[in-house]
Amino acid sequence: MNGPDTTSRAVLAGSAYSDERHLAARQSLYSWQHPRHDLPGIVLEHLPTEAGVVLDVGCGNGKYVSRIRAHRPDLTVVGMDISAGILAGLAQPVVVADAAALPAADGCAAALLAMHMLYHVDDLNTTLSEIARVLGPGGTFIASTNARDDKKELDDLWASAAADVLGTDQGPPRISLSNRFALDDAPDRLQPYFTEIRVLELNGMITVTEPEPVIAHLASYRTWADSAGVPFNATLERAHQRLHELITRKGAFHIHCRGGILLCTRR
Ligand SMILES: C[S@@+](CC[C@H](N)C(=O)[O-])C[C@H]1O[C@@H](n2cnc3c(N)ncnc32)[C@H](O)[C@@H]1O
């Protein structure tokens, strides 16, 4: 079994994020989270107060782009993503671009966002150097990601369902995207490029009383089904059954969420 390819342009732009479907299914699980965290609202609070250019790199379906444009018309917000398909529904200016080679002049941006995307870049140091180049000294950098033990209950559910399907004691683990740039060690990895690194931990609990939102979330990783080490659809079905039984018995299924936002200044 090959490991999942979570960084190549062909896989990201051609399948995982060829449109917003999978991302939206993943995002929608958070509507069952308490407390709810308004990430775009937090970003807005930490943007520079003066007019200038904000680049949202790996902007996806534009959750941050549209909110910042609505609340800060003095800022020019440019959405950038490696996938042309996911940018299709966003208003201009948007640019198809790789975070490792940004089509932007040195020091042109007052702020740059990389929200839940740095775990997809092939070489983190190349990308962070590129972000630092485009920001210029004193620029604001905001990133977000998840901790290693984020949504642990989903890992356990998937591994148990996979074990049932394979007839083994222990199933292969669920794919993790964020572990390549986990909140646990993100400050150390940012430290060579940025100063005043602050971590806002955004923890919460998702509670569902029906399996569907959880199964839609698990299904959103279908791009990497071939490297899951287990028949993907059969595992989803088994996870659905397990969840249905558990909710019938206990009334609800709880998932602990551990993520955060990193607020930084360019050195
Ligand atoms: C998990 S989504 C996050 C989307 C958005 N930032 C958010 O938080 O809602 C990751 C996004 O990063 C994009 N992406 C992945 N690798 C990239 C790269 N090297 N350069 C630019 N965008 C990339 C993907 O296409 C996808 O839209």
PDB file of C-alpha atoms and ligand atoms in Angstrom:
ATOM      1  CA  MET A   1       0.000   0.000   0.000  1.00  0.00           C
ATOM      2  CA  ASN A   2       1.346   3.459  -0.925  1.00  0.00           C
ATOM      3  CA  GLY A   3       0.936   6.286   1.600  1.00  0.00           C
ATOM      4  CA  PRO A   4      -1.696   8.867   0.693  1.00  0.00           C
ATOM      5  CA  ASP A   5      -0.499  11.631  -1.623  1.00  0.00           C
ATOM      6  CA  THR A   6      -1.769  14.718   0.173  1.00  0.00           C
ATOM      7  CA  THR A   7       0.540  17.305  -1.444  1.00  0.00           C
ATOM      8  CA  SER A   8       0.572  16.872  -5.229  1.00  0.00           C
ATOM      9  CA  ARG A   9      -1.153  19.437  -7.419  1.00  0.00           C
ATOM     10  CA  ALA A  10      -2.727  16.682  -9.537  1.00  0.00           C
ATOM     11  CA  VAL A  11      -4.421  15.090  -6.517  1.00  0.00           C
ATOM     12  CA  LEU A  12      -5.419  18.336  -4.776  1.00  0.00           C
ATOM     13  CA  ALA A  13      -6.629  20.286  -7.814  1.00  0.00           C
ATOM     14  CA  GLY A  14      -7.842  17.264  -9.789  1.00  0.00           C
ATOM     15  CA  SER A  15      -9.756  15.429  -7.070  1.00  0.00           C
ATOM     16  CA  ALA A  16      -9.678  16.447  -3.384  1.00  0.00           C
ATOM     17  CA  TYR A  17     -10.472  20.130  -4.057  1.00  0.00           C
ATOM     18  CA  SER A  18     -11.568  20.030  -7.708  1.00  0.00           C
ATOM     19  CA  ASP A  19     -14.737  21.678  -6.435  1.00  0.00           C
ATOM     20  CA  GLU A  20     -15.994  22.561  -2.961  1.00  0.00           C
ATOM     21  CA  ARG A  21     -17.982  19.371  -2.337  1.00  0.00           C
ATOM     22  CA  HIS A  22     -15.554  17.486  -0.091  1.00  0.00           C
ATOM     23  CA  LEU A  23     -14.409  20.606   1.750  1.00  0.00           C
ATOM     24  CA  ALA A  24     -18.015  21.664   2.415  1.00  0.00           C
ATOM     25  CA  ALA A  25     -18.880  18.193   3.811  1.00  0.00           C
ATOM     26  CA  ARG A  26     -15.887  18.429   6.144  1.00  0.00           C
ATOM     27  CA  GLN A  27     -16.713  21.984   7.223  1.00  0.00           C
ATOM     28  CA  SER A  28     -20.383  21.223   7.868  1.00  0.00           C
ATOM     29  CA  LEU A  29     -19.610  18.859  10.772  1.00  0.00           C
ATOM     30  CA  TYR A  30     -18.607  21.932  12.781  1.00  0.00           C
ATOM     31  CA  SER A  31     -22.188  23.164  12.842  1.00  0.00           C
ATOM     32  CA  TRP A  32     -22.703  20.552  15.589  1.00  0.00           C
ATOM     33  CA  GLN A  33     -19.780  21.899  17.657  1.00  0.00           C
ATOM     34  CA  HIS A  34     -20.087  23.676  21.016  1.00  0.00           C
ATOM     35  CA  PRO A  35     -18.779  26.210  21.530  1.00  0.00           C
ATOM     36  CA  ARG A  36     -18.859  27.378  17.918  1.00  0.00           C
ATOM     37  CA  HIS A  37     -15.747  29.323  16.937  1.00  0.00           C
ATOM     38  CA  ASP A  38     -16.078  32.103  14.398  1.00  0.00           C
ATOM     39  CA  LEU A  39     -12.663  31.716  12.720  1.00  0.00           C
ATOM     40  CA  PRO A  40     -13.231  34.384  10.027  1.00  0.00           C
ATOM     41  CA  GLY A  41     -14.375  36.756  12.805  1.00  0.00           C
ATOM     42  CA  ILE A  42     -11.163  36.086  14.770  1.00  0.00           C
ATOM     43  CA  VAL A  43      -9.084  36.693  11.635  1.00  0.00           C
ATOM     44  CA  LEU A  44     -10.903  39.985  11.038  1.00  0.00           C
ATOM     45  CA  GLU A  45     -10.005  41.151  14.548  1.00  0.00           C
ATOM     46  CA  HIS A  46      -6.305  40.594  13.882  1.00  0.00           C
ATOM     47  CA  LEU A  47      -5.900  42.120  10.428  1.00  0.00           C
ATOM     48  CA  PRO A  48      -3.899  45.351  10.116  1.00  0.00           C
ATOM     49  CA  THR A  49      -6.019  48.451  10.697  1.00  0.00           C
ATOM     50  CA  GLU A  50      -4.608  50.322   7.650  1.00  0.00           C
ATOM     51  CA  ALA A  51      -5.690  49.709   4.052  1.00  0.00           C
ATOM     52  CA  GLY A  52      -3.552  47.266   2.062  1.00  0.00           C
ATOM     53  CA  VAL A  53      -3.414  43.918   0.314  1.00  0.00           C
ATOM     54  CA  VAL A  54      -4.408  40.657   2.019  1.00  0.00           C
ATOM     55  CA  LEU A  55      -3.544  37.373   0.330  1.00  0.00           C
ATOM     56  CA  ASP A  56      -5.577  34.301   1.354  1.00  0.00           C
ATOM     57  CA  VAL A  57      -3.373  31.425   0.185  1.00  0.00           C
ATOM     58  CA  GLY A  58      -5.205  28.097  -0.150  1.00  0.00           C
ATOM     59  CA  CYS A  59      -8.466  30.027   0.199  1.00  0.00           C
ATOM     60  CA  GLY A  60     -10.639  27.050  -0.837  1.00  0.00           C
ATOM     61  CA  ASN A  61     -14.317  27.968  -1.139  1.00  0.00           C
ATOM     62  CA  GLY A  62     -13.664  31.472   0.156  1.00  0.00           C
ATOM     63  CA  LYS A  63     -14.994  31.404   3.717  1.00  0.00           C
ATOM     64  CA  TYR A  64     -12.433  34.017   4.788  1.00  0.00           C
ATOM     65  CA  VAL A  65     -12.243  35.948   1.504  1.00  0.00           C
ATOM     66  CA  SER A  66     -15.960  36.741   1.444  1.00  0.00           C
ATOM     67  CA  ARG A  67     -16.146  37.676   5.119  1.00  0.00           C
ATOM     68  CA  ILE A  68     -13.143  40.020   4.970  1.00  0.00           C
ATOM     69  CA  ARG A  69     -14.380  41.656   1.767  1.00  0.00           C
ATOM     70  CA  ALA A  70     -17.790  42.269   3.372  1.00  0.00           C
ATOM     71  CA  HIS A  71     -16.363  43.823   6.542  1.00  0.00           C
ATOM     72  CA  ARG A  72     -13.194  45.560   5.316  1.00  0.00           C
ATOM     73  CA  PRO A  73     -13.851  47.166   1.927  1.00  0.00           C
ATOM     74  CA  ASP A  74     -10.649  49.187   2.443  1.00  0.00           C
ATOM     75  CA  LEU A  75      -8.589  45.993   2.017  1.00  0.00           C
ATOM     76  CA  THR A  76      -7.855  44.341  -1.330  1.00  0.00           C
ATOM     77  CA  VAL A  77      -8.354  40.647  -0.655  1.00  0.00           C
ATOM     78  CA  VAL A  78      -6.875  38.256  -3.211  1.00  0.00           C
ATOM     79  CA  GLY A  79      -7.941  34.611  -2.991  1.00  0.00           C
ATOM     80  CA  MET A  80      -5.258  32.160  -4.134  1.00  0.00           C
ATOM     81  CA  ASP A  81      -5.550  28.412  -4.502  1.00  0.00           C
ATOM     82  CA  ILE A  82      -3.851  25.588  -6.347  1.00  0.00           C
ATOM     83  CA  SER A  83      -7.259  24.433  -7.629  1.00  0.00           C
ATOM     84  CA  ALA A  84      -8.957  26.441 -10.380  1.00  0.00           C
ATOM     85  CA  GLY A  85     -12.161  24.468  -9.768  1.00  0.00           C
ATOM     86  CA  ILE A  86     -12.595  25.521  -6.157  1.00  0.00           C
ATOM     87  CA  LEU A  87     -12.028  29.189  -7.094  1.00  0.00           C
ATOM     88  CA  ALA A  88     -14.742  29.074  -9.777  1.00  0.00           C
ATOM     89  CA  GLY A  89     -17.540  30.418  -7.555  1.00  0.00           C
ATOM     90  CA  LEU A  90     -15.516  33.254  -5.997  1.00  0.00           C
ATOM     91  CA  ALA A  91     -15.584  36.891  -7.046  1.00  0.00           C
ATOM     92  CA  GLN A  92     -12.385  38.383  -8.502  1.00  0.00           C
ATOM     93  CA  PRO A  93      -9.612  38.941  -7.678  1.00  0.00           C
ATOM     94  CA  VAL A  94      -8.691  35.254  -7.376  1.00  0.00           C
ATOM     95  CA  VAL A  95      -5.574  33.611  -8.763  1.00  0.00           C
ATOM     96  CA  VAL A  96      -4.598  29.985  -9.336  1.00  0.00           C
ATOM     97  CA  ALA A  97      -1.278  29.802  -7.505  1.00  0.00           C
ATOM     98  CA  ASP A  98       0.967  27.422  -5.613  1.00  0.00           C
ATOM     99  CA  ALA A  99       1.920  28.596  -2.101  1.00  0.00           C
ATOM    100  CA  ALA A 100       5.502  27.593  -2.860  1.00  0.00           C
ATOM    101  CA  ALA A 101       5.778  30.080  -5.758  1.00  0.00           C
ATOM    102  CA  LEU A 102       3.421  32.996  -5.213  1.00  0.00           C
ATOM    103  CA  PRO A 103       2.828  35.311  -8.190  1.00  0.00           C
ATOM    104  CA  ALA A 104       3.290  38.414  -6.022  1.00  0.00           C
ATOM    105  CA  ALA A 105       6.019  41.041  -5.587  1.00  0.00           C
ATOM    106  CA  ASP A 106       8.338  41.160  -2.576  1.00  0.00           C
ATOM    107  CA  GLY A 107       6.717  42.831   0.425  1.00  0.00           C
ATOM    108  CA  CYS A 108       3.445  43.574  -1.423  1.00  0.00           C
ATOM    109  CA  ALA A 109       1.060  42.155   1.213  1.00  0.00           C
ATOM    110  CA  ALA A 110       0.153  43.713   4.561  1.00  0.00           C
ATOM    111  CA  ALA A 111      -1.272  40.360   5.697  1.00  0.00           C
ATOM    112  CA  LEU A 112      -1.301  36.783   4.474  1.00  0.00           C
ATOM    113  CA  LEU A 113      -3.565  33.907   5.540  1.00  0.00           C
ATOM    114  CA  ALA A 114      -2.800  30.195   5.254  1.00  0.00           C
ATOM    115  CA  MET A 115      -5.828  28.617   6.913  1.00  0.00           C
ATOM    116  CA  HIS A 116      -5.898  24.830   7.250  1.00  0.00           C
ATOM    117  CA  MET A 117      -3.629  24.445   4.247  1.00  0.00           C
ATOM    118  CA  LEU A 118       0.041  24.325   5.282  1.00  0.00           C
ATOM    119  CA  TYR A 119      -0.268  20.558   5.831  1.00  0.00           C
ATOM    120  CA  HIS A 120      -0.796  20.211   2.081  1.00  0.00           C
ATOM    121  CA  VAL A 121       2.446  21.873   0.982  1.00  0.00           C
ATOM    122  CA  ASP A 122       5.225  19.612  -0.174  1.00  0.00           C
ATOM    123  CA  ASP A 123       8.117  21.548   1.409  1.00  0.00           C
ATOM    124  CA  LEU A 124       7.055  23.676   4.369  1.00  0.00           C
ATOM    125  CA  ASN A 125      10.285  25.701   4.541  1.00  0.00           C
ATOM    126  CA  THR A 126      10.115  26.683   0.870  1.00  0.00           C
ATOM    127  CA  THR A 127       6.528  27.840   1.369  1.00  0.00           C
ATOM    128  CA  LEU A 128       7.258  29.744   4.591  1.00  0.00           C
ATOM    129  CA  SER A 129      10.208  31.542   2.902  1.00  0.00           C
ATOM    130  CA  GLU A 130       7.888  32.453   0.056  1.00  0.00           C
ATOM    131  CA  ILE A 131       5.235  33.780   2.452  1.00  0.00           C
ATOM    132  CA  ALA A 132       7.902  35.825   4.280  1.00  0.00           C
ATOM    133  CA  ARG A 133       9.144  37.243   0.958  1.00  0.00           C
ATOM    134  CA  VAL A 134       5.686  38.419  -0.092  1.00  0.00           C
ATOM    135  CA  LEU A 135       4.820  39.840   3.337  1.00  0.00           C
ATOM    136  CA  GLY A 136       7.820  41.983   4.047  1.00  0.00           C
ATOM    137  CA  PRO A 137       9.086  42.860   7.554  1.00  0.00           C
ATOM    138  CA  GLY A 138       6.366  43.537  10.133  1.00  0.00           C
ATOM    139  CA  GLY A 139       3.603  41.952   7.999  1.00  0.00           C
ATOM    140  CA  THR A 140       0.845  39.923   9.648  1.00  0.00           C
ATOM    141  CA  PHE A 141       0.725  36.178   9.061  1.00  0.00           C
ATOM    142  CA  ILE A 142      -2.253  34.106  10.219  1.00  0.00           C
ATOM    143  CA  ALA A 143      -2.407  30.315   9.917  1.00  0.00           C
ATOM    144  CA  SER A 144      -4.655  27.610  11.321  1.00  0.00           C
ATOM    145  CA  THR A 145      -4.487  23.867  11.792  1.00  0.00           C
ATOM    146  CA  ASN A 146      -5.550  20.998  14.069  1.00  0.00           C
ATOM    147  CA  ALA A 147      -3.757  19.272  16.927  1.00  0.00           C
ATOM    148  CA  ARG A 148      -2.600  15.662  16.651  1.00  0.00           C
ATOM    149  CA  ASP A 149      -5.421  14.379  18.853  1.00  0.00           C
ATOM    150  CA  ASP A 150      -8.144  16.361  17.073  1.00  0.00           C
ATOM    151  CA  LYS A 151     -11.335  14.299  16.556  1.00  0.00           C
ATOM    152  CA  LYS A 152      -9.747  11.242  18.127  1.00  0.00           C
ATOM    153  CA  GLU A 153     -13.153   9.551  18.356  1.00  0.00           C
ATOM    154  CA  LEU A 154     -13.358   9.557  14.548  1.00  0.00           C
ATOM    155  CA  ASP A 155      -9.968   7.820  14.348  1.00  0.00           C
ATOM    156  CA  ASP A 156     -11.249   5.144  16.745  1.00  0.00           C
ATOM    157  CA  LEU A 157     -14.540   4.745  14.868  1.00  0.00           C
ATOM    158  CA  TRP A 158     -12.752   4.350  11.508  1.00  0.00           C
ATOM    159  CA  ALA A 159     -10.142   1.898  12.869  1.00  0.00           C
ATOM    160  CA  SER A 160     -12.856  -0.269  14.491  1.00  0.00           C
ATOM    161  CA  ALA A 161     -14.998  -0.270  11.351  1.00  0.00           C
ATOM    162  CA  ALA A 162     -11.928  -1.104   9.224  1.00  0.00           C
ATOM    163  CA  ALA A 163     -11.018  -3.950  11.612  1.00  0.00           C
ATOM    164  CA  ASP A 164     -14.556  -5.376  11.296  1.00  0.00           C
ATOM    165  CA  VAL A 165     -14.340  -5.234   7.489  1.00  0.00           C
ATOM    166  CA  LEU A 166     -10.910  -6.862   7.400  1.00  0.00           C
ATOM    167  CA  GLY A 167     -11.705  -9.364  10.177  1.00  0.00           C
ATOM    168  CA  THR A 168      -8.674  -8.231  12.186  1.00  0.00           C
ATOM    169  CA  ASP A 169      -8.211  -6.917  15.734  1.00  0.00           C
ATOM    170  CA  GLN A 170      -6.928  -3.537  14.660  1.00  0.00           C
ATOM    171  CA  GLY A 171      -7.808  -1.677  11.451  1.00  0.00           C
ATOM    172  CA  PRO A 172      -5.479   0.699   9.574  1.00  0.00           C
ATOM    173  CA  PRO A 173      -5.683   4.297  10.809  1.00  0.00           C
ATOM    174  CA  ARG A 174      -7.872   6.933   9.212  1.00  0.00           C
ATOM    175  CA  ILE A 175      -6.041   9.363   6.967  1.00  0.00           C
ATOM    176  CA  SER A 176      -4.863  12.463   8.809  1.00  0.00           C
ATOM    177  CA  LEU A 177      -4.245  15.594   6.755  1.00  0.00           C
ATOM    178  CA  SER A 178      -3.221  17.993   9.507  1.00  0.00           C
ATOM    179  CA  ASN A 179      -0.528  15.844  11.151  1.00  0.00           C
ATOM    180  CA  ARG A 180       2.022  17.083   8.595  1.00  0.00           C
ATOM    181  CA  PHE A 181       1.629  20.548  10.155  1.00  0.00           C
ATOM    182  CA  ALA A 182       0.031  19.873  13.539  1.00  0.00           C
ATOM    183  CA  LEU A 183      -0.793  22.613  16.036  1.00  0.00           C
ATOM    184  CA  ASP A 184       1.413  20.839  18.595  1.00  0.00           C
ATOM    185  CA  ASP A 185       4.636  21.715  16.774  1.00  0.00           C
ATOM    186  CA  ALA A 186       3.512  24.524  14.446  1.00  0.00           C
ATOM    187  CA  PRO A 187       5.052  27.363  16.560  1.00  0.00           C
ATOM    188  CA  ASP A 188       8.508  25.728  16.381  1.00  0.00           C
ATOM    189  CA  ARG A 189       8.201  25.340  12.635  1.00  0.00           C
ATOM    190  CA  LEU A 190       7.121  28.961  12.139  1.00  0.00           C
ATOM    191  CA  GLN A 191       9.704  30.391  14.512  1.00  0.00           C
ATOM    192  CA  PRO A 192      12.583  30.815  11.956  1.00  0.00           C
ATOM    193  CA  TYR A 193      10.410  33.110   9.817  1.00  0.00           C
ATOM    194  CA  PHE A 194       8.079  34.862  12.245  1.00  0.00           C
ATOM    195  CA  THR A 195       8.149  36.549  15.621  1.00  0.00           C
ATOM    196  CA  GLU A 196       5.479  37.244  18.295  1.00  0.00           C
ATOM    197  CA  ILE A 197       3.879  33.869  17.492  1.00  0.00           C
ATOM    198  CA  ARG A 198       0.659  33.522  19.460  1.00  0.00           C
ATOM    199  CA  VAL A 199      -1.509  30.411  19.517  1.00  0.00           C
ATOM    200  CA  LEU A 200      -5.251  30.764  20.062  1.00  0.00           C
ATOM    201  CA  GLU A 201      -6.485  27.316  20.998  1.00  0.00           C
ATOM    202  CA  LEU A 202     -10.002  26.700  19.740  1.00  0.00           C
ATOM    203  CA  ASN A 203     -11.298  23.565  21.354  1.00  0.00           C
ATOM    204  CA  GLY A 204     -14.829  22.243  21.401  1.00  0.00           C
ATOM    205  CA  MET A 205     -17.090  19.227  21.297  1.00  0.00           C
ATOM    206  CA  ILE A 206     -19.203  18.022  18.415  1.00  0.00           C
ATOM    207  CA  THR A 207     -22.352  16.190  19.481  1.00  0.00           C
ATOM    208  CA  VAL A 208     -24.431  14.363  16.909  1.00  0.00           C
ATOM    209  CA  THR A 209     -27.604  12.353  17.403  1.00  0.00           C
ATOM    210  CA  GLU A 210     -27.609  10.833  13.920  1.00  0.00           C
ATOM    211  CA  PRO A 211     -24.755   9.221  11.952  1.00  0.00           C
ATOM    212  CA  GLU A 212     -25.091  11.122   8.645  1.00  0.00           C
ATOM    213  CA  PRO A 213     -22.952  14.252   9.311  1.00  0.00           C
ATOM    214  CA  VAL A 214     -20.135  12.067  10.630  1.00  0.00           C
ATOM    215  CA  ILE A 215     -20.322   9.653   7.710  1.00  0.00           C
ATOM    216  CA  ALA A 216     -20.340  12.596   5.247  1.00  0.00           C
ATOM    217  CA  HIS A 217     -17.210  13.886   6.965  1.00  0.00           C
ATOM    218  CA  LEU A 218     -15.468  10.502   6.742  1.00  0.00           C
ATOM    219  CA  ALA A 219     -16.575  10.137   3.103  1.00  0.00           C
ATOM    220  CA  SER A 220     -14.962  13.486   2.227  1.00  0.00           C
ATOM    221  CA  TYR A 221     -11.575  11.718   2.305  1.00  0.00           C
ATOM    222  CA  ARG A 222     -12.568   9.520  -0.654  1.00  0.00           C
ATOM    223  CA  THR A 223      -9.740  10.943  -2.795  1.00  0.00           C
ATOM    224  CA  TRP A 224      -7.336   8.890  -0.719  1.00  0.00           C
ATOM    225  CA  ALA A 225      -9.512   5.730  -0.633  1.00  0.00           C
ATOM    226  CA  ASP A 226      -6.944   3.667  -2.553  1.00  0.00           C
ATOM    227  CA  SER A 227      -4.324   4.190   0.130  1.00  0.00           C
ATOM    228  CA  ALA A 228      -6.711   3.541   3.052  1.00  0.00           C
ATOM    229  CA  GLY A 229      -5.654  -0.132   3.200  1.00  0.00           C
ATOM    230  CA  VAL A 230      -9.283  -1.214   3.444  1.00  0.00           C
ATOM    231  CA  PRO A 231     -12.326  -1.165   1.115  1.00  0.00           C
ATOM    232  CA  PHE A 232     -13.492   2.427   1.531  1.00  0.00           C
ATOM    233  CA  ASN A 233     -17.248   2.055   0.938  1.00  0.00           C
ATOM    234  CA  ALA A 234     -17.520  -1.080   3.070  1.00  0.00           C
ATOM    235  CA  THR A 235     -15.714   0.718   5.912  1.00  0.00           C
ATOM    236  CA  LEU A 236     -18.021   3.713   5.618  1.00  0.00           C
ATOM    237  CA  GLU A 237     -21.040   1.397   5.761  1.00  0.00           C
ATOM    238  CA  ARG A 238     -19.692  -0.419   8.804  1.00  0.00           C
ATOM    239  CA  ALA A 239     -18.901   2.915  10.510  1.00  0.00           C
ATOM    240  CA  HIS A 240     -22.505   3.962   9.833  1.00  0.00           C
ATOM    241  CA  GLN A 241     -23.811   0.771  11.489  1.00  0.00           C
ATOM    242  CA  ARG A 242     -21.499   1.142  14.486  1.00  0.00           C
ATOM    243  CA  LEU A 243     -22.507   4.767  14.936  1.00  0.00           C
ATOM    244  CA  HIS A 244     -26.194   3.966  14.639  1.00  0.00           C
ATOM    245  CA  GLU A 245     -25.866   1.276  17.325  1.00  0.00           C
ATOM    246  CA  LEU A 246     -23.849   3.564  19.600  1.00  0.00           C
ATOM    247  CA  ILE A 247     -26.309   6.468  19.278  1.00  0.00           C
ATOM    248  CA  THR A 248     -29.252   4.137  19.893  1.00  0.00           C
ATOM    249  CA  ARG A 249     -27.535   2.920  23.073  1.00  0.00           C
ATOM    250  CA  LYS A 250     -26.142   6.208  24.392  1.00  0.00           C
ATOM    251  CA  GLY A 251     -28.328   8.866  22.783  1.00  0.00           C
ATOM    252  CA  ALA A 252     -25.431  10.777  21.170  1.00  0.00           C
ATOM    253  CA  PHE A 253     -21.900  10.559  19.790  1.00  0.00           C
ATOM    254  CA  HIS A 254     -19.310  13.068  21.026  1.00  0.00           C
ATOM    255  CA  ILE A 255     -16.164  14.186  19.208  1.00  0.00           C
ATOM    256  CA  HIS A 256     -13.478  16.314  20.875  1.00  0.00           C
ATOM    257  CA  CYS A 257     -12.108  19.004  18.548  1.00  0.00           C
ATOM    258  CA  ARG A 258      -8.680  20.498  19.125  1.00  0.00           C
ATOM    259  CA  GLY A 259      -7.489  23.158  16.737  1.00  0.00           C
ATOM    260  CA  GLY A 260      -6.188  26.658  16.718  1.00  0.00           C
ATOM    261  CA  ILE A 261      -5.131  29.827  14.986  1.00  0.00           C
ATOM    262  CA  LEU A 262      -1.519  31.050  14.892  1.00  0.00           C
ATOM    263  CA  LEU A 263      -1.038  34.818  14.861  1.00  0.00           C
ATOM    264  CA  CYS A 264       2.441  35.896  13.782  1.00  0.00           C
ATOM    265  CA  THR A 265       4.505  38.860  12.676  1.00  0.00           C
ATOM    266  CA  ARG A 266       7.035  38.584   9.857  1.00  0.00           C
ATOM    267  CA  ARG A 267      10.596  38.984  11.199  1.00  0.00           C
TER     268      ARG A 267
HETATM  269  C1  LIG B   1      -8.573  22.240   3.813  1.00  0.00           C
HETATM  270  S1  LIG B   1      -8.748  23.394   2.518  1.00  0.00           S
HETATM  271  C2  LIG B   1      -8.840  24.929   3.413  1.00  0.00           C
HETATM  272  C3  LIG B   1      -9.572  26.006   2.679  1.00  0.00           C
HETATM  273  C4  LIG B   1      -9.691  27.363   3.420  1.00  0.00           C
HETATM  274  N1  LIG B   1      -8.399  27.952   3.688  1.00  0.00           N
HETATM  275  C5  LIG B   1     -10.445  27.177   4.717  1.00  0.00           C
HETATM  276  O1  LIG B   1      -9.825  27.162   5.794  1.00  0.00           O
HETATM  277  O2  LIG B   1     -11.683  27.056   4.658  1.00  0.00           O
HETATM  278  C6  LIG B   1      -7.117  23.461   1.812  1.00  0.00           C
HETATM  279  C7  LIG B   1      -7.039  24.320   0.551  1.00  0.00           C
HETATM  280  O3  LIG B   1      -5.656  24.565   0.222  1.00  0.00           O
HETATM  281  C8  LIG B   1      -5.479  24.412  -1.169  1.00  0.00           C
HETATM  282  N2  LIG B   1      -4.058  24.079  -1.397  1.00  0.00           N
HETATM  283  C9  LIG B   1      -3.441  22.917  -1.096  1.00  0.00           C
HETATM  284  N3  LIG B   1      -2.133  22.972  -1.410  1.00  0.00           N
HETATM  285  C10 LIG B   1      -1.913  24.210  -1.929  1.00  0.00           C
HETATM  286  C11 LIG B   1      -0.764  24.891  -2.419  1.00  0.00           C
HETATM  287  N4  LIG B   1       0.439  24.283  -2.464  1.00  0.00           N
HETATM  288  N5  LIG B   1      -0.895  26.143  -2.845  1.00  0.00           N
HETATM  289  C12 LIG B   1      -2.112  26.772  -2.828  1.00  0.00           C
HETATM  290  N6  LIG B   1      -3.236  26.178  -2.356  1.00  0.00           N
HETATM  291  C13 LIG B   1      -3.142  24.912  -1.922  1.00  0.00           C
HETATM  292  C14 LIG B   1      -6.456  23.312  -1.560  1.00  0.00           C
HETATM  293  O4  LIG B   1      -6.745  23.301  -2.938  1.00  0.00           O
HETATM  294  C15 LIG B   1      -7.646  23.658  -0.670  1.00  0.00           C
HETATM  295  O5  LIG B   1      -8.548  24.539  -1.319  1.00  0.00           O
END
